[in-house]
Structure formats: C-alpha cells, structure tokens
Tab-separated table of C-alpha atoms in Angstrom:
chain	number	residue	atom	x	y	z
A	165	UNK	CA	-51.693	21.592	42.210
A	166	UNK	CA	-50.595	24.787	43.986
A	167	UNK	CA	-48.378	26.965	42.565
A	168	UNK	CA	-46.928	30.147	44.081
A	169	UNK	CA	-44.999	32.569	42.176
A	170	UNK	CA	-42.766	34.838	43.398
A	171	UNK	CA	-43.301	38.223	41.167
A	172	UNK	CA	-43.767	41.971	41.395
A	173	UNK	CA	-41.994	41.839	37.529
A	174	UNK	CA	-43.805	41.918	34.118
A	175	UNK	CA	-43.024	38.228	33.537
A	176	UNK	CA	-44.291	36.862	36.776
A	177	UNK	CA	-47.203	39.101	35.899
A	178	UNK	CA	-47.578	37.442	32.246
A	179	UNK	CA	-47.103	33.959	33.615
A	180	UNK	CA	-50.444	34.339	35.972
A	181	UNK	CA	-52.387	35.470	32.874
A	182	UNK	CA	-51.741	32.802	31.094
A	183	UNK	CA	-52.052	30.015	34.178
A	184	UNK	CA	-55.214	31.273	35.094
A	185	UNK	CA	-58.641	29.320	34.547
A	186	UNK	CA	-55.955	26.057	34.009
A	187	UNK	CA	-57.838	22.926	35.372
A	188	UNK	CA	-56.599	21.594	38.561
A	189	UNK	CA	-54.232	24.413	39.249
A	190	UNK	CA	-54.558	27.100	41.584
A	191	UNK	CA	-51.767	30.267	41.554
A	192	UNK	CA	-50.559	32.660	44.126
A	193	UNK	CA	-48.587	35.705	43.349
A	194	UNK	CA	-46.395	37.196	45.596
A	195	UNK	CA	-45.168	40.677	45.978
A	196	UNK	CA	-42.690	41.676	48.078
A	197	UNK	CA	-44.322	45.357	48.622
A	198	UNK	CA	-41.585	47.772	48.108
A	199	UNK	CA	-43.428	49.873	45.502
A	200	UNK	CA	-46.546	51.671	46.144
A	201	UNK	CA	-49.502	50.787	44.049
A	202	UNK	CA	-47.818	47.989	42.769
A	203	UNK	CA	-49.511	46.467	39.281
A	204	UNK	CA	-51.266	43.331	40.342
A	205	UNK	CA	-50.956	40.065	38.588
A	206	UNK	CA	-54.285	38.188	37.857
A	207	UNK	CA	-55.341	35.424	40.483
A	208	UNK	CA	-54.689	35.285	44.086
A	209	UNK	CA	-52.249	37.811	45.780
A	210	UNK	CA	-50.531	38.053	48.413
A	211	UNK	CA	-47.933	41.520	49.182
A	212	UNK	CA	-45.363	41.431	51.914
A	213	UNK	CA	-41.774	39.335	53.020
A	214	UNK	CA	-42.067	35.583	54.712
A	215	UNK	CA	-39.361	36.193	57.298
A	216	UNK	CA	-36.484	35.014	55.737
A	217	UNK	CA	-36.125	31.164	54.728
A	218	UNK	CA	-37.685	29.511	57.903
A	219	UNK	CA	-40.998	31.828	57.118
A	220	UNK	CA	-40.637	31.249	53.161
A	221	UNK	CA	-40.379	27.292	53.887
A	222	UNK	CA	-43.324	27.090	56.566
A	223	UNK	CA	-45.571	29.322	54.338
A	224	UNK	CA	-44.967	26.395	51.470
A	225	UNK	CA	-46.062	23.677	53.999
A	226	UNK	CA	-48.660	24.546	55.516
A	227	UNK	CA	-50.028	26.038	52.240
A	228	UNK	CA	-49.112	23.106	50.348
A	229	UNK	CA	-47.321	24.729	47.732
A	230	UNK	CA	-46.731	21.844	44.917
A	231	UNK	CA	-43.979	24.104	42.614
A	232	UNK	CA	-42.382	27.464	43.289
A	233	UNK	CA	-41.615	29.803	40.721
A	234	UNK	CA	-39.051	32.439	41.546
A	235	UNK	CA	-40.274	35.104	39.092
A	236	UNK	CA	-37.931	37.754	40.729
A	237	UNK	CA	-35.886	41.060	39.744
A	238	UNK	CA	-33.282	39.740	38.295
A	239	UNK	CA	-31.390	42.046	41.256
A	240	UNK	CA	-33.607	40.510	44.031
A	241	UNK	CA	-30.706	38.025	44.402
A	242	UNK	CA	-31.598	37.378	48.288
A	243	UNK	CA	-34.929	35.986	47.679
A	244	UNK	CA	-33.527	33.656	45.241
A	245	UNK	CA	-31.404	32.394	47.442
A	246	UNK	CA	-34.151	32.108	50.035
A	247	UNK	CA	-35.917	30.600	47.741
A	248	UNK	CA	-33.793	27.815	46.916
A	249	UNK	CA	-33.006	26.709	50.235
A	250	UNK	CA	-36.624	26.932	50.784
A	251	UNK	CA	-38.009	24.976	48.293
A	252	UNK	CA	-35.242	22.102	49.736
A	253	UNK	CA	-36.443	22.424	52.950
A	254	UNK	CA	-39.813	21.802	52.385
A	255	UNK	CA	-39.151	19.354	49.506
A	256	UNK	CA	-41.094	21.617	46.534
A	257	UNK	CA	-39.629	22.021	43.404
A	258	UNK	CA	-37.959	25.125	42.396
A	259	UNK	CA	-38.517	26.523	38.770
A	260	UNK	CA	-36.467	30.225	37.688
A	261	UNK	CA	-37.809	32.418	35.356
A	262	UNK	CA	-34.955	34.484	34.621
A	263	UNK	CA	-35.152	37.192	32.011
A	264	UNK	CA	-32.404	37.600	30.002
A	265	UNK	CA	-29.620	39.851	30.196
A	266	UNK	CA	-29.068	42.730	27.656
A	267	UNK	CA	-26.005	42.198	25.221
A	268	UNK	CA	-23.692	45.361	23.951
A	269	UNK	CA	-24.459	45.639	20.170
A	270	UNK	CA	-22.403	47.763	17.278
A	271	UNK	CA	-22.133	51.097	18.482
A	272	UNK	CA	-22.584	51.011	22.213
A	273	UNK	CA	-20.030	52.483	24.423
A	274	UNK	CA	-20.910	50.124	27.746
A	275	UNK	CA	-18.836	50.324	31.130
A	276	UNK	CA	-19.184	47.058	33.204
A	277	UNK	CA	-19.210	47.125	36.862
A	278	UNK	CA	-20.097	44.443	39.433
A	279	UNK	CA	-21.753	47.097	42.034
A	280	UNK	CA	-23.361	50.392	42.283
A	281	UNK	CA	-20.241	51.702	44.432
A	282	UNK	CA	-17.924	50.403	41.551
A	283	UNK	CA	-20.023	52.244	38.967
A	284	UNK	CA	-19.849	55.466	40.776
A	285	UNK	CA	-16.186	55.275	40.924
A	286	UNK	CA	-16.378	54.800	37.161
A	287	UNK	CA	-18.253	58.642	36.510
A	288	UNK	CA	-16.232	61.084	36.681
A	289	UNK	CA	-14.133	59.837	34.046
A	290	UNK	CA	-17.164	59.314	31.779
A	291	UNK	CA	-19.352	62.783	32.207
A	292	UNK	CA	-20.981	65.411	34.506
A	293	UNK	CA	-24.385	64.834	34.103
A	294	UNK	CA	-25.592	61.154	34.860
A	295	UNK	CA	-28.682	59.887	33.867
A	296	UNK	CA	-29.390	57.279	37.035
A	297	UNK	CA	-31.991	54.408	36.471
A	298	UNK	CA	-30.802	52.010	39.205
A	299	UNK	CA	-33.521	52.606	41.541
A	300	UNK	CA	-34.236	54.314	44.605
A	301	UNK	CA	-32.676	52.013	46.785
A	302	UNK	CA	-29.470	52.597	45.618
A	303	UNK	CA	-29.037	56.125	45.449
A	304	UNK	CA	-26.728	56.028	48.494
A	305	UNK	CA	-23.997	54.706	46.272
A	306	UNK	CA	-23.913	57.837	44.509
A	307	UNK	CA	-23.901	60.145	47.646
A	308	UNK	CA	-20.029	60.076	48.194
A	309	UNK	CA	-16.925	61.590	47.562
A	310	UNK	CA	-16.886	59.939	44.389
A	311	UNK	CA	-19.807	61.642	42.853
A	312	UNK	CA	-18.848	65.526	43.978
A	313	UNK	CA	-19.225	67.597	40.983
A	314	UNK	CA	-21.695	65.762	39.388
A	315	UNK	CA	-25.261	66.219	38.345
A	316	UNK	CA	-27.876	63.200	38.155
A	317	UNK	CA	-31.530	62.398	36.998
A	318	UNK	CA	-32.500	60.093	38.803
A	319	UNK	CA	-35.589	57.727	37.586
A	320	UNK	CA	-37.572	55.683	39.935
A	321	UNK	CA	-41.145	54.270	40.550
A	322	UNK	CA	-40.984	55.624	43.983
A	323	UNK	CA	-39.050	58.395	46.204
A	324	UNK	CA	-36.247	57.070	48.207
A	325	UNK	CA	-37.085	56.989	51.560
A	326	UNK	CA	-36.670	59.996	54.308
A	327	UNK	CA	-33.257	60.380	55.361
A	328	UNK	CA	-31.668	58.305	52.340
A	329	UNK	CA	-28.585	59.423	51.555
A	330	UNK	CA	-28.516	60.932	47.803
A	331	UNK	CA	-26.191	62.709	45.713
A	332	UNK	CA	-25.976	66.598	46.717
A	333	UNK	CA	-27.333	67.463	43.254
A	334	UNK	CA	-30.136	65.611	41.769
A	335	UNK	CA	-33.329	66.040	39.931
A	336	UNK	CA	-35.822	63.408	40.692
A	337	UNK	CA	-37.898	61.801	38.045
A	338	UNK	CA	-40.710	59.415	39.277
A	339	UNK	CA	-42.175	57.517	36.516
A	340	UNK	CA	-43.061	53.991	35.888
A	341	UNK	CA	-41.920	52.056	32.314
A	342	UNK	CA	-42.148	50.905	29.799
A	343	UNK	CA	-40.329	53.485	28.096
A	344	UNK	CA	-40.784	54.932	24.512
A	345	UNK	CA	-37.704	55.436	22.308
A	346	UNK	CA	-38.856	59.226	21.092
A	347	UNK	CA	-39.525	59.734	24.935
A	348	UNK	CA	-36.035	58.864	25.958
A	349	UNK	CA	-34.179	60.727	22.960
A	350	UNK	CA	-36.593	63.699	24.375
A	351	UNK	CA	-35.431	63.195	27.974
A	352	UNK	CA	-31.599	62.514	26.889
A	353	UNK	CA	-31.446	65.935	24.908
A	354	UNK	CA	-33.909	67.799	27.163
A	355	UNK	CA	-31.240	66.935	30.592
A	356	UNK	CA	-27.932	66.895	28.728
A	357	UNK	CA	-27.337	63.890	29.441
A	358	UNK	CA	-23.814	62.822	28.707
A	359	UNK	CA	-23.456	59.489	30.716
A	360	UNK	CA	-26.156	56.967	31.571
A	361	UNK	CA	-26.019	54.034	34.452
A	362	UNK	CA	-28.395	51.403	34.630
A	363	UNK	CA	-28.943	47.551	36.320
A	364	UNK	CA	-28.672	44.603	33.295
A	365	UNK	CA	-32.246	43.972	34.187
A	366	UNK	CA	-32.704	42.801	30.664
A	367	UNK	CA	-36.061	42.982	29.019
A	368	UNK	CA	-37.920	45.033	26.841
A	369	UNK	CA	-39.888	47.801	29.313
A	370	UNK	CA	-36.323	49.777	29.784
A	371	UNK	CA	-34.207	48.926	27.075
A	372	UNK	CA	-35.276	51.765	24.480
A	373	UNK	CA	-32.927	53.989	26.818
A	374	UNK	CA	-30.260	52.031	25.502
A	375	UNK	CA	-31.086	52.475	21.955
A	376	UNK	CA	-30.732	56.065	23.227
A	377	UNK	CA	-27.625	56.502	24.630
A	378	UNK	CA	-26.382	54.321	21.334
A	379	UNK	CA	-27.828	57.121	18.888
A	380	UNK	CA	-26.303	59.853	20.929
A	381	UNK	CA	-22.997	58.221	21.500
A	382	UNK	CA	-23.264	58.384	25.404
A	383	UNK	CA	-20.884	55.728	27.656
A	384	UNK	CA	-23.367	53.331	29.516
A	385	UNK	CA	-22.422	52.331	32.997
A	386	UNK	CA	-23.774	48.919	32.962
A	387	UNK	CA	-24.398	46.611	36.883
A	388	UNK	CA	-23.596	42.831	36.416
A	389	UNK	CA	-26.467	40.918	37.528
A	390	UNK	CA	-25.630	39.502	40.873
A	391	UNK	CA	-25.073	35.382	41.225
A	392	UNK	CA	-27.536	32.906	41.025
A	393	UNK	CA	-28.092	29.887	43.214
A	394	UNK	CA	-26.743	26.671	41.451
A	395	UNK	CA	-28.337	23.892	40.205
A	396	UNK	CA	-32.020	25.716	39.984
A	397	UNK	CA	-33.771	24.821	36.988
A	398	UNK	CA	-34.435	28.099	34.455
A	399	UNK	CA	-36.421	29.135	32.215
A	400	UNK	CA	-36.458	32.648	30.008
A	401	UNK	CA	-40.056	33.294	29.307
A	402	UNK	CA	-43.209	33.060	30.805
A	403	UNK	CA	-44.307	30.719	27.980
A	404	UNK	CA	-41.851	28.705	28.756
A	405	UNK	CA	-42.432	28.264	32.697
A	406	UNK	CA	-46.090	27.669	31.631
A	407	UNK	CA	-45.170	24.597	29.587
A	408	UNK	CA	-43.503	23.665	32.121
A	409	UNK	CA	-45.768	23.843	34.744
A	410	UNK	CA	-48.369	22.043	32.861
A	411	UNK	CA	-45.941	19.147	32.177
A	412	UNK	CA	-45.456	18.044	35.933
C-alpha cells in the first residue's frame, strides 16, 4: 500500500515516524516548500505544489497512491480542498488529520475574527503595540489605514518576501517554535506587549504564548480556522491516523 501524506506540520511529521519500517506500506511526505530549510519528516520526500487538482489527481494515479492523508496547516484550507476533489477523482480515499483547535479558558480575554483584515480592524481598540504571530504571508493585512499608529512584533519562520506590503512600524522576529512559557513571558515584558494576534492553529508548539498573554491580562486577537471540505473523514492525532491506516 502507498500512502502519501500531505505535511510540512509536526503531526504529519509524527505520523511518518511512526509508519515507517510498517510491512507492506510505503509513505511519501509532501511539502509544499514555502519555508526554507523546512524540518523533514522520516521516509520518502517530496517538496513543491502539484498544479492545482488536475496535477494533485494525476500525481495519485500514476503513483498509485492507495490512501491520502491531508496532514495540512490547519490554515492551508486550499489544499484541502484540492485534496478532496482529488482523492474523488482518482478514486483514493481521503483521511484528515486535523489538529484541534485551542479553546478560551478562565481568564483569557480572546477577540474572534474570521480574517486577518477583520482582526486588524479589531486593534486599535485593543492596544498600541501588537505582538503578530500570523505569519509572514499575511503581514499585508496589517499594512493599512487600519493599523496607523501602531507598533508590531512580528514572529515568523521566514522574512516576508521583497516588496510585501508590511505595517510602517515593525520589528521582525524570525524564529522557529516550539515556544517556552518563561521565553514568551520574557518576550511579552521585554516588547511591551499589550495586545497579541494569532491563527487558532491549535496544538502544543505555540500555545505557551497564550498562557502568556492570560498571566499578563493581554486581549488575544484570535483567526477562526477557515472551512473544511464536507464529508472527509478526520482524525485528531497522528496515533490515531496510524490506526487507521493499518486497519484498511
């Protein structure tokens, strides 16, 4: 049986580890590319798109994928949908392992918002100084009229790319999680941080910032996770898509 995961996260990373050396079963990763010296799962790899669903479908035929995994961002919501209609057209089953979301707890001051435009509106009502963890792509969102006046950290794995448009006064912080409660207390006090926006990507690599902004009594700007194609099987751990891929 071939299986090829679609990754680039911790738990498609996981899910490799503990596929490889099963008998009868071969794994490919896939990466999409976007970040530079990406961590590489275990097993075979490939790094780069498929062209969109007709490529995605073709490379599952004539590779004669058995079961795709879409181990995704949970913010990568094109490929899932690629995925899906993929794995239809080339009659493979589909299998989602889909983190889950973080949940407001006592004490947390969260501010939901369905986009990154949205959440920017929502600032200047909340603080001056923004702690931004949404990623590089996304950094245009922050660049408008909206945002004038304010200061932002902004934490990514990567730069954003020349010409990007970005807010007219931020500090950029490249560094790669997980992320260690005393380090984001430090980083919180150290920047005067009064508000801090992030994705719901759920999981544990990013979530001590929460735990932060919770001590400190700092609003959270919080991203809905985008929608999900219907009817997809899911799953919510890499121990669980490995039972599951043993059982078919």
């Amino acid at each position: 049986m071939h299986a090829l995961i679609l990754g680039g996260t911790t738990e498609g990373r996981r899910l490799a580890e503990l596929l490889a050396g099963t008998p009868g079963l071969r794994v490919t990763s896939s990466l999409a590319g976007r970040v530079a010296g990406p961590r590489l799962p275990v097993g075979q790899v490939r790094v780069g798109g498929f062209g969109g669903v007709p490529g995605l479908t073709e490379w599952l035929r004539t590779h004669h994928v058995d079961v795709l995994i879409d181990a995704t961002h949970p913010f990568a919501e094109k490929i899932s949908f690629h995925a899906a209609e993929a794995a239809a057209g080339a009659h493979v089953p589909l299998l989602a392992l889909r983190r889950p979301g973080w949940v407001p707890g006592a004490g947390d001051d969260w501010h939901l918002a369905d986009s990154l435009p949205e959440a920017a509106r929502l600032l200047p009502r909340l603080g001056r100084r923004i702690f931004l963890t949404t990623g590089r792509l996304g950094l245009a969102a922050f660049a408008g009229p909206a945002s004038a006046g304010l200061w932002f950290l902004s934490r990514s794995v990567d730069p954003p790319e020349p010409g990007t448009p970005v807010p007219a006064r931020m500090e950029l912080l490249l560094s790669r999680g997980p992320f260690a409660l005393d380090d984001e207390r430090a980083l919180l006090r150290g920047h005067r941080i009064d508000v801090l926006v992030t994705k719901d990507s759920g999981g544990a690599a990013t979530a001590p910032k929460l735990a932060a902004a919770r001590e400190a009594g700092l609003p959270v700007v919080v991203v809905r996770r985008p929608p999900v194609p219907p009817g997809v099987r899911e799953v919510t751990s890499p121990e669980e898509a490995a039972e599951a891929l043993r059982g078919m």
